[in-house]
Short mmCIF file of C-alpha atoms in Angstrom, two decimals:
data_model
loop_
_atom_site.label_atom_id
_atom_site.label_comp_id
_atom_site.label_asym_id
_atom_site.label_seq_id
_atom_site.Cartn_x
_atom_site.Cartn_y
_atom_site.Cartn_z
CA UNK A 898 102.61 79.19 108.68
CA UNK A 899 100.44 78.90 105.65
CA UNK A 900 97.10 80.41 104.98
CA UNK A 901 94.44 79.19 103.12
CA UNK A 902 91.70 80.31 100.73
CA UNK A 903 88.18 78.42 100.04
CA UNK A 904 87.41 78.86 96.05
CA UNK A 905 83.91 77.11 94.67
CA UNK A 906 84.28 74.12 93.98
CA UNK A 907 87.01 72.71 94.98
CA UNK A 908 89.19 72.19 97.72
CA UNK A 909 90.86 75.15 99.91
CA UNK A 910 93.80 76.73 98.13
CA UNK A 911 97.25 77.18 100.43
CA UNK A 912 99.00 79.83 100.32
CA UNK A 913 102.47 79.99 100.78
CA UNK A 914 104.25 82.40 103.72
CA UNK A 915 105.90 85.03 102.32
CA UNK A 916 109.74 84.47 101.64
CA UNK A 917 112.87 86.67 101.89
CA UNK A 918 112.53 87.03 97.93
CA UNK A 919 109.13 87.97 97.91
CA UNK A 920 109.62 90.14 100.40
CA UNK A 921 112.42 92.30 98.23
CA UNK A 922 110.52 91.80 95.61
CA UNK A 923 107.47 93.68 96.98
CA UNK A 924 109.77 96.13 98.62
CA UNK A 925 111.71 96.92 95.28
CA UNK A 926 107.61 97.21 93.50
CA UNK A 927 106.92 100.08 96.00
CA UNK A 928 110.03 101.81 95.54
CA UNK A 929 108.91 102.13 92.15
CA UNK A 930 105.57 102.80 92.61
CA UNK A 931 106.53 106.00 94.55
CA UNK A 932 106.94 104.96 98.06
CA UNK A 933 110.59 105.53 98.53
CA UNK A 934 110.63 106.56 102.34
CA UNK A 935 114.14 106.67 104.14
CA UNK A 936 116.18 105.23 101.10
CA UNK A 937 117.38 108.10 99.74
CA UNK A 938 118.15 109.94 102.99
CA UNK A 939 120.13 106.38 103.87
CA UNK A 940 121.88 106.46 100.73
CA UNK A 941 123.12 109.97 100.34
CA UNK A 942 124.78 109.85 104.28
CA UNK A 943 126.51 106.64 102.90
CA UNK A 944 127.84 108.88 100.00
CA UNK A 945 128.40 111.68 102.11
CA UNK A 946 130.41 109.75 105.01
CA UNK A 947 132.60 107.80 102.05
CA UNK A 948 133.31 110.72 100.26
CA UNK A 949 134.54 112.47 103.62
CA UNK A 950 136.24 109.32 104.80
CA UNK A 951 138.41 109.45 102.37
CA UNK A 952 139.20 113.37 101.28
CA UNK A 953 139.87 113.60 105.37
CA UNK A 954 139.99 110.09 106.91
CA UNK A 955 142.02 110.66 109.93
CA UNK A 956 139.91 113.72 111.30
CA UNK A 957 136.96 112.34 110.07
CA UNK A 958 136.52 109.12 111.21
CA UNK A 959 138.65 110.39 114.58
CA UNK A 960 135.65 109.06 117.77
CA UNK A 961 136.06 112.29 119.10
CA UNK A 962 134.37 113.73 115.30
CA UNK A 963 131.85 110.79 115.71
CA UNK A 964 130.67 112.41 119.22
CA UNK A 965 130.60 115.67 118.03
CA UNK A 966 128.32 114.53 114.84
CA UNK A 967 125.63 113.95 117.62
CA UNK A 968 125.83 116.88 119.26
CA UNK A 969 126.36 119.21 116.60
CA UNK A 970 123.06 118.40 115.32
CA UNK A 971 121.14 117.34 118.14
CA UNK A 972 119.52 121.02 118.50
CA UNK A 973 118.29 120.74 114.79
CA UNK A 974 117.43 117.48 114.79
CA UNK A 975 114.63 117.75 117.86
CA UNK A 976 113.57 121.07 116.02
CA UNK A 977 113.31 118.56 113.30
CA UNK A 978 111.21 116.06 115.02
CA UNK A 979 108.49 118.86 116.03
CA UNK A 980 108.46 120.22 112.55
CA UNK A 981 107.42 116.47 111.28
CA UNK A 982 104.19 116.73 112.51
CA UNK A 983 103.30 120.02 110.96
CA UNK A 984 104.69 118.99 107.65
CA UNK A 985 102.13 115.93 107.69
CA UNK A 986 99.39 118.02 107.56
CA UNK A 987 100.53 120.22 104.86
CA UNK A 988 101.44 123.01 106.94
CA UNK A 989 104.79 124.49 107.41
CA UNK A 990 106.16 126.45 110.57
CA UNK A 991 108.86 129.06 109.69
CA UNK A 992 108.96 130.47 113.52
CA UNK A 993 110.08 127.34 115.13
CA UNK A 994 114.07 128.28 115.21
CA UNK A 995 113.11 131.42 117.09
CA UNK A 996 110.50 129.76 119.23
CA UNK A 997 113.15 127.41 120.44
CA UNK A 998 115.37 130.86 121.18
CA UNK A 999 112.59 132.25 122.82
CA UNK A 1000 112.41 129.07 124.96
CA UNK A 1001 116.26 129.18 125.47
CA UNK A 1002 116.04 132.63 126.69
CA UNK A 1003 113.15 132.20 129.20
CA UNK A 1004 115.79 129.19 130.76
CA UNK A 1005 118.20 131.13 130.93
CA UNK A 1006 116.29 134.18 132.91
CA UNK A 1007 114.67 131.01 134.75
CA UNK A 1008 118.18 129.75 135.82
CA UNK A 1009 120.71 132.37 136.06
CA UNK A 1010 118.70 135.40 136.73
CA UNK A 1011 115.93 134.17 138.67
CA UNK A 1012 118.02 131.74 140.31
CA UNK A 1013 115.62 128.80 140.01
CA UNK A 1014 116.28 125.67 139.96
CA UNK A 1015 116.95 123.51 136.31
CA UNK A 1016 113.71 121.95 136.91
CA UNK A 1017 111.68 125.11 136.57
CA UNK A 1018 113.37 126.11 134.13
CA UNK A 1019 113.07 123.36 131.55
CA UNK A 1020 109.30 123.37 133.26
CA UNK A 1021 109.02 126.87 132.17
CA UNK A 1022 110.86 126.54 128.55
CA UNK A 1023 108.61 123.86 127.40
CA UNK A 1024 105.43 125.62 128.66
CA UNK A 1025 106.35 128.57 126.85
CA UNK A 1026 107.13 126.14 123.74
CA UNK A 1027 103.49 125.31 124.35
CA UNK A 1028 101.94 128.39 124.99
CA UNK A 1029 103.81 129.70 121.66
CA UNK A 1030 102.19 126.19 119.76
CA UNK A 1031 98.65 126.71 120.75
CA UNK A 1032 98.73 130.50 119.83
CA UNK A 1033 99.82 129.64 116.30
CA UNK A 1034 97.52 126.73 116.08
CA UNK A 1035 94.13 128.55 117.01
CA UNK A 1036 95.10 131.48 114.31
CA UNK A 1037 95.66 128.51 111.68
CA UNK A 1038 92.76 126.31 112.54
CA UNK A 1039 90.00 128.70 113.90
CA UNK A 1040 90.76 132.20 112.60
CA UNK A 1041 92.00 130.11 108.76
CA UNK A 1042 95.48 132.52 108.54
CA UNK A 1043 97.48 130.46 106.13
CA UNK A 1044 100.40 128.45 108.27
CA UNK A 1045 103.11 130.15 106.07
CA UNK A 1046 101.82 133.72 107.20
CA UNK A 1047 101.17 133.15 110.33
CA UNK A 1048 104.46 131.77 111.64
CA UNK A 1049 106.23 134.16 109.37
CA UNK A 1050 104.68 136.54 111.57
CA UNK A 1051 105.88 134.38 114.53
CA UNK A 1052 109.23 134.53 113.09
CA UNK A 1053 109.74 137.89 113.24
CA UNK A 1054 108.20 138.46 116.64
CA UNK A 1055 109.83 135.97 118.24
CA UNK A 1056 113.55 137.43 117.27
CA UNK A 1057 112.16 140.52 118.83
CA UNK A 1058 110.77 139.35 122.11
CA UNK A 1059 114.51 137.12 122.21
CA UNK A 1060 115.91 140.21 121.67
CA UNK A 1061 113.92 141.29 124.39
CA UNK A 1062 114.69 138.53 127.45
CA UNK A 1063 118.47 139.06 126.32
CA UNK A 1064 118.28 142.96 126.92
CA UNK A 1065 118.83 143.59 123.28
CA UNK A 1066 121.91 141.65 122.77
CA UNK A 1067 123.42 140.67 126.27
CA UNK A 1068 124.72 137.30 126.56
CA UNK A 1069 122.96 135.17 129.41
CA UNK A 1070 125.45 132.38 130.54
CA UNK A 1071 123.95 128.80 131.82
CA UNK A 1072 126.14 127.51 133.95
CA UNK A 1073 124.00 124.98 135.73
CA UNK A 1074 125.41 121.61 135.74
CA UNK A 1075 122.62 119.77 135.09
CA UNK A 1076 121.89 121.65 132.02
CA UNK A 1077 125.48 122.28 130.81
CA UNK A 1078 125.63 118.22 131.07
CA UNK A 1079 123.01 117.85 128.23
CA UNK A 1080 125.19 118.32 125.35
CA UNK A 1081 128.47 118.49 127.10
CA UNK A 1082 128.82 115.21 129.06
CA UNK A 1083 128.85 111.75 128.37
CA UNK A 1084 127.60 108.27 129.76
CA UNK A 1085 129.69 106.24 131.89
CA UNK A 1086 130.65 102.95 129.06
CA UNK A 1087 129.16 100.51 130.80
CA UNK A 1088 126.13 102.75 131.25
CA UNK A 1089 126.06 103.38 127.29
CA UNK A 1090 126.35 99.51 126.53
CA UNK A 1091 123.99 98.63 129.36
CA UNK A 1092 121.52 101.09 127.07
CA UNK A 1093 122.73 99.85 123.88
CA UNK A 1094 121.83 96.40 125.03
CA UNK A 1095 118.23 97.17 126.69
CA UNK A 1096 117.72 99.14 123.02
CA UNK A 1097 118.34 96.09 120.96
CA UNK A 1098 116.24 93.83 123.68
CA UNK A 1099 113.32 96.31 123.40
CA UNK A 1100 113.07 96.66 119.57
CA UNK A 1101 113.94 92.46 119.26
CA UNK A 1102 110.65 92.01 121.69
CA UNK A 1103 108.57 94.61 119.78
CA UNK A 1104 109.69 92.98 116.34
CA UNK A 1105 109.03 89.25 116.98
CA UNK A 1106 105.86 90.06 119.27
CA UNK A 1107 104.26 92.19 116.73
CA UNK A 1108 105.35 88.86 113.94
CA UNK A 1109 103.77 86.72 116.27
CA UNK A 1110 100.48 88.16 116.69
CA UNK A 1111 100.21 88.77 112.82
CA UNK A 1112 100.95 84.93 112.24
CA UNK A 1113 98.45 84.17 114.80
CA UNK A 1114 95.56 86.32 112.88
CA UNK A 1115 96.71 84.72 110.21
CA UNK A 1116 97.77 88.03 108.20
CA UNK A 1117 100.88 88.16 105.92
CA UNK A 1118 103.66 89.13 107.90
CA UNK A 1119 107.45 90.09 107.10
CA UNK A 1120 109.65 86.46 106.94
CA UNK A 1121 111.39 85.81 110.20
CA UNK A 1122 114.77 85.95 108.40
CA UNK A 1123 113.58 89.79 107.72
CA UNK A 1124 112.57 90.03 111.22
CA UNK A 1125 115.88 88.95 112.56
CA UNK A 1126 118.06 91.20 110.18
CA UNK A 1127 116.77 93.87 110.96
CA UNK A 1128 117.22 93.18 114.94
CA UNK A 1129 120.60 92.05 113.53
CA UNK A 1130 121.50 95.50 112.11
CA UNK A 1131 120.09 97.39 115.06
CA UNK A 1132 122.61 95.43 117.21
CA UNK A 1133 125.18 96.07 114.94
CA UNK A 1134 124.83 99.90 114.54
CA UNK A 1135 124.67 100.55 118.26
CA UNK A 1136 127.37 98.03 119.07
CA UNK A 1137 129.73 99.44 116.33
CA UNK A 1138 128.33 103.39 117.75
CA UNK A 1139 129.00 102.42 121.22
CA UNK A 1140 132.21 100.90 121.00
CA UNK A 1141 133.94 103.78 119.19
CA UNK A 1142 131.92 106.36 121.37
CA UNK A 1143 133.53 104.93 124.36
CA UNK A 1144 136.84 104.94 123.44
CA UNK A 1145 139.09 107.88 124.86
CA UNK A 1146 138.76 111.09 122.99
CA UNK A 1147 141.08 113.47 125.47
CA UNK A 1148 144.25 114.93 124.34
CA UNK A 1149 145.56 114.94 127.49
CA UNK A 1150 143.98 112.19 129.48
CA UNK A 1151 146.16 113.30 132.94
CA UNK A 1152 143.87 116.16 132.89
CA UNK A 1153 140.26 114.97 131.81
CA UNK A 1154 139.04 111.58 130.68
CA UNK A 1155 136.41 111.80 127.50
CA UNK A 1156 134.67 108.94 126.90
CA UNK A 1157 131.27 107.53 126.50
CA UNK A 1158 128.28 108.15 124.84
CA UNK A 1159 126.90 112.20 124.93
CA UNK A 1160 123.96 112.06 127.16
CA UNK A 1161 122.07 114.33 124.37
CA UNK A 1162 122.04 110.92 122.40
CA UNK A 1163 119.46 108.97 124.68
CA UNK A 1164 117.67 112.03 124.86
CA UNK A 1165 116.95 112.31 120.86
CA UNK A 1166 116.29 108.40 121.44
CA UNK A 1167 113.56 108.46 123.52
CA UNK A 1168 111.63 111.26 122.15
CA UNK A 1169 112.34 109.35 118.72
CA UNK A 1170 110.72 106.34 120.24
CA UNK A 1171 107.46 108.61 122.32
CA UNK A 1172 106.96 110.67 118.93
CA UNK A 1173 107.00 107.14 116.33
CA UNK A 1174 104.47 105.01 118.90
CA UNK A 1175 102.24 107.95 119.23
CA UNK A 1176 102.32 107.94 115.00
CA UNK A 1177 102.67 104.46 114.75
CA UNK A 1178 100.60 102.70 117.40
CA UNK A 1179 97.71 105.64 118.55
CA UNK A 1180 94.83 106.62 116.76
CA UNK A 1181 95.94 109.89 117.37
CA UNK A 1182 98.56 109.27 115.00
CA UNK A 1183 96.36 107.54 112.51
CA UNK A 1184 94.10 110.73 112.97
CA UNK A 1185 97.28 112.89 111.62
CA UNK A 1186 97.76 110.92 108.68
CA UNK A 1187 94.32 110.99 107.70
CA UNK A 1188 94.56 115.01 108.10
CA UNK A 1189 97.30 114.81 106.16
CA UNK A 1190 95.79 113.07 102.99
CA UNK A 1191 92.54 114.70 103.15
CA UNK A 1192 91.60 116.81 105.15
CA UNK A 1193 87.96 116.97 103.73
CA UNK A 1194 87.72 113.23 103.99
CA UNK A 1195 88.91 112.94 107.94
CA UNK A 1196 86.73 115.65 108.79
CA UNK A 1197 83.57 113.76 107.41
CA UNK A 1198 84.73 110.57 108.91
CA UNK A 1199 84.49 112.45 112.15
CA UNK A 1200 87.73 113.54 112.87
CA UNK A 1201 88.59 116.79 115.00
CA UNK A 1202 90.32 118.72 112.47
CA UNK A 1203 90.66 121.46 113.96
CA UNK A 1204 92.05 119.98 116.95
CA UNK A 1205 94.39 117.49 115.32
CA UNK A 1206 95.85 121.21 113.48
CA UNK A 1207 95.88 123.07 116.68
CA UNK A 1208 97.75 120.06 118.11
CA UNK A 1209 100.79 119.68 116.04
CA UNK A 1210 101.87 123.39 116.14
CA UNK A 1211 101.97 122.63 120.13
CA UNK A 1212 103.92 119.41 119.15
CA UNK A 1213 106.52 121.14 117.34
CA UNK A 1214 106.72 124.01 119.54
CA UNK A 1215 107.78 122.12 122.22
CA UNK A 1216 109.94 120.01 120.56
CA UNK A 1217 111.33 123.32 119.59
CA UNK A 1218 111.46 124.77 123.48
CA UNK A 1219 113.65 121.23 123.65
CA UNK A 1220 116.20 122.05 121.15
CA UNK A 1221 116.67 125.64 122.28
CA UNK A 1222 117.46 123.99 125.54
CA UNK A 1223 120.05 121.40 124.26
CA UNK A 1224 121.18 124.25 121.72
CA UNK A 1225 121.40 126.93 125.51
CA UNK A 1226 123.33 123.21 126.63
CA UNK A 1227 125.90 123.36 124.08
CA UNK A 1228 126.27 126.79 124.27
CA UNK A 1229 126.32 127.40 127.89
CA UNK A 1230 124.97 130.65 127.22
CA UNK A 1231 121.87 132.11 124.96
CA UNK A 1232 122.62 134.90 122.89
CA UNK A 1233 119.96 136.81 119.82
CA UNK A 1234 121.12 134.78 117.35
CA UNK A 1235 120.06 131.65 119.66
CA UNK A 1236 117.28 129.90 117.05
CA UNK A 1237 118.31 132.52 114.65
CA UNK A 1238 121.01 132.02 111.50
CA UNK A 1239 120.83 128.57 109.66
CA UNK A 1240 118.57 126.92 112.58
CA UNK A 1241 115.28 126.80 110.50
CA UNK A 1242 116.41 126.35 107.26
CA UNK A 1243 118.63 123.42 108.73
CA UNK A 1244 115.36 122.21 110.33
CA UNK A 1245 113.34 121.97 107.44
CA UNK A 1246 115.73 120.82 105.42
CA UNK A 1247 116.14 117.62 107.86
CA UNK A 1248 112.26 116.83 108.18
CA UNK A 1249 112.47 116.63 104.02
CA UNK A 1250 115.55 115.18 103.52
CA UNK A 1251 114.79 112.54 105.49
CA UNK A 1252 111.75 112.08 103.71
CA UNK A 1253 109.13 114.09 105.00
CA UNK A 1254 106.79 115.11 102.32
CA UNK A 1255 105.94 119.04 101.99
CA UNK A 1256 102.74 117.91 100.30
CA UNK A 1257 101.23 116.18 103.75
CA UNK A 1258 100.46 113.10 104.92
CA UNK A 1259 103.67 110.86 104.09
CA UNK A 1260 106.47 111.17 107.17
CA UNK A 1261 108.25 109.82 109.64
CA UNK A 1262 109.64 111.03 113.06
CA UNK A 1263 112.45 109.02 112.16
CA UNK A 1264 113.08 111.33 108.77
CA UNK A 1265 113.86 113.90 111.37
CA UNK A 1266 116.92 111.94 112.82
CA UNK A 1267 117.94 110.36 109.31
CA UNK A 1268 117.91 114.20 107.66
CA UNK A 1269 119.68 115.96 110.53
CA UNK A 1270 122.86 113.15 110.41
CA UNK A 1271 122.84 114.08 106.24
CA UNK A 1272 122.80 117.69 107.53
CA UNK A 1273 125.25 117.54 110.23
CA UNK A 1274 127.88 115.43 108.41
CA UNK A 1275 127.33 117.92 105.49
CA UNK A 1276 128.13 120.98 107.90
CA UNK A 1277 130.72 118.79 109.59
CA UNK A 1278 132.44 117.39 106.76
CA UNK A 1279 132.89 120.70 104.50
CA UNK A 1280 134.04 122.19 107.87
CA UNK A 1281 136.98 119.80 107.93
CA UNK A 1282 137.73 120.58 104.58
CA UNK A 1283 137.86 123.99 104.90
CA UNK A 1284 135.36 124.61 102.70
CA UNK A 1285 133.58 128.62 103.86
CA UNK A 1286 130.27 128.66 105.12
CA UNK A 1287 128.77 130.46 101.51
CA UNK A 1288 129.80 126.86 100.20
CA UNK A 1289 127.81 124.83 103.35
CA UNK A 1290 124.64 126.87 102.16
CA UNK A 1291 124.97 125.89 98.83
CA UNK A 1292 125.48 122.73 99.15
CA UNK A 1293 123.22 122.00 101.90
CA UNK A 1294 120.23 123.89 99.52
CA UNK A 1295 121.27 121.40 96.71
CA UNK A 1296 120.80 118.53 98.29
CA UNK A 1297 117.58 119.99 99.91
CA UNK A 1298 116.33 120.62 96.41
CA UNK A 1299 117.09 117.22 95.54
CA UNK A 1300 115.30 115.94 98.83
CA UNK A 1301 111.69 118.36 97.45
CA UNK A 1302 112.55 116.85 93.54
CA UNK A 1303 113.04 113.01 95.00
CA UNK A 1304 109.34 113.55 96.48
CA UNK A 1305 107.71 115.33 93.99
CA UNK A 1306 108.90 112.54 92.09
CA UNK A 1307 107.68 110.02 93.94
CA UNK A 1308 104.07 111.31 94.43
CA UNK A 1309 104.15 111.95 90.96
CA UNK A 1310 104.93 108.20 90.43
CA UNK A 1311 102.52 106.98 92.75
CA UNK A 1312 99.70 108.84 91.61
CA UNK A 1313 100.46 107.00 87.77
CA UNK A 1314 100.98 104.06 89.37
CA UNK A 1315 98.01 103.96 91.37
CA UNK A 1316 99.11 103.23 94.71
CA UNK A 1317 98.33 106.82 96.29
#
């Protein structure tokens, strides 16, 4: 496909398609201009799995470690993806690990207490979740109490009303099967390369699709030798994550078989793939971004600020309500310090590390997964090495202070360079 150009004169110009090479060379020329995304996120789990690899190879790279990567930071990770949307704005919400106890707790009454079904439960979890989101967003948008005090205030109720629904420090077991199966059960194999398979299928259509309609408009597009490497590389990942998650991970197979992918991982999928088309592909998502950057500028172009602010509290509330519910999963039980200890700070540290900029406007929902694996191998992998949990904090806040410096940074490079 070539385009062309008319210049006076003389006859129309063509313009070659884009190649593989130009195409690196444009990515590498925004990379230094600032826009950095992923990368870093990507490159510090490769140095984080290698290093652990090899200081503890056969307990790290055991499958039955790989599984419980997933679900050891599933909980964070969907606390994560809520928090995404409120960092894109330039806000920040510091009650969302206790919302999500909150939400475990009312479950848990829902379920064991009540004796409802898991349904109404979850129904009820999530509604809280919103209930909690819209609260906080109407005293941010309408009343114009800063975010930070706000849900610091939210954070300290919260721990008091879980304290509260757990009658001040009882512990509430879930035994429900369909719940307990969230984080604790696993895919049948061929169900989890039957998934794999419709994954790859889904993105390849979405990929080539979206190429062809550019092509046809006649707009520069990635080169199809892009296109198909990164279908490629999707294929590979969940081929290479399949296979290993379905091999046997029972000590004692005679007495339980363990194998297959967690269901908690198809969970975290979809809600990756909802939450990125409703960024990507909405103008509600465009509508965020332009928030995000300037907030002064959307609302003259007719945007419902307030709305769009009000909106992504309830966003990452709920997404909150979800990961107390996987966290109540794992668990079987909720307990006070369900949302409480490390679950914020873990949270946060995920949407940035992955690449989420505190500043608004520059994010991913996909940040959210690619900080909570750096997280969750970090807590994982010192675990193994028997490192205490003082050194987990510190190392986790160092390379969260790296993950704030890498996008100061970047903004900082941008804004020189001009392309911010």
């Amino acid at each position: 496909m070539t385009t062309t150009a008319v210049r006076k004169g003389g006859p129309a110009a063509v313009t070659p398609p884009p190649t593989v090479g130009s195409h690196l060379r444009t990515y590498w020329s925004r990379v230094r201009g600032g826009d950095v995304g992923g990368l870093p996120a990507v490159l510090g789990l490769v140095v984080l799995c290698t290093v652990f690899a090899v200081m503890r190879p056969s307990s790290f790279l055991s499958a039955g470690n790989f599984a419980n990567l997933f679900t050891q930071g599933a909980a964070v990770t969907l606390i994560a993806m809520g928090l995404v949307f409120v960092l894109l704005l330039g806000e920040i919400d510091l009650s969302a690990g206790f919302a999500s106890g909150v939400c475990a707790a009312v479950l848990a009454n829902a379920v064991t207490v009540l004796g409802y079904p898991w349904w109404v439960a979850v129904l009820a979890a999530v509604a809280t979740g919103v209930v909690i989101g819209t609260s906080l967003g109407l005293l941010v948008a309408k009343i114009g109490i800063p975010s930070f005090v706000v849900t610091l205030a939210g954070f300290l109720a919260f721990q008091g009303i879980v304290l509260m629904l757990v009658k001040e420090g009882t512990n509430i077991s879930v035994r429900d099967e369909v719940l307990v199966a969230i984080a604790n059960r696993n895919l049948s194999p061929v169900l989890g390369w039957v998934l794999a398979a419709l994954a790859v299928a889904g993105y390849a259509a979405v990929q080539l699709l979206r190429h062809r309609n550019r092509v046809a408009r006649g707009l520069i597009t990635d080169p199809i030798a892009v296109v198909a490497v990164r279908i490629g590389a999707l294929a590979v990942i969940l081929g290479t994550a399949v296979y290993i998650l379905n091999l046997e991970r029972s000590r004692n197979v005679l007495v339980v078989s363990l194998k297959g992918v967690p269901i908690v991982v198809p969970v975290i999928a979809v809600l990756l793939i909802v939450w990125t088309f409703v960024l990507q592909r909405t103008s509600y998502g465009r509508h965020v971004y332009a928030v995000g950057g300037n907030r002064e500028a959307a609302r003259r172009a007719g945007i419902e600020v307030d709305r769009i602010r009000i909106s992504v509290f309830v966003i990452c509330s709920s997404m909150a309500a979800i990961g107390g519910i996987v966290a109540a999963s794992r668990a079987n039980s909720v307990d006070p310090n369900t949302g409480g200890s490390n679950v914020l700070l873990y949270a946060v540290g995920a949407a940035v590390i992955g690449g989420t900029s505190l500043f608004g406007g520059k994010g991913r929902v996909l940040d959210a997964v690619l900080g909570g694996a750096v997280v969750a191998v970090i807590e994982n992998g010192m675990g193994l090495m028997g490192y205490s949990a003082g050194v987990k904090y510190v190392v986790t806040g160092v390379v969260l202070l790296l993950a704030a410096s890498v996008d100061a940074l970047s903004r900082r490079r941008a804004a020189a360079t001009g392309t911010r």
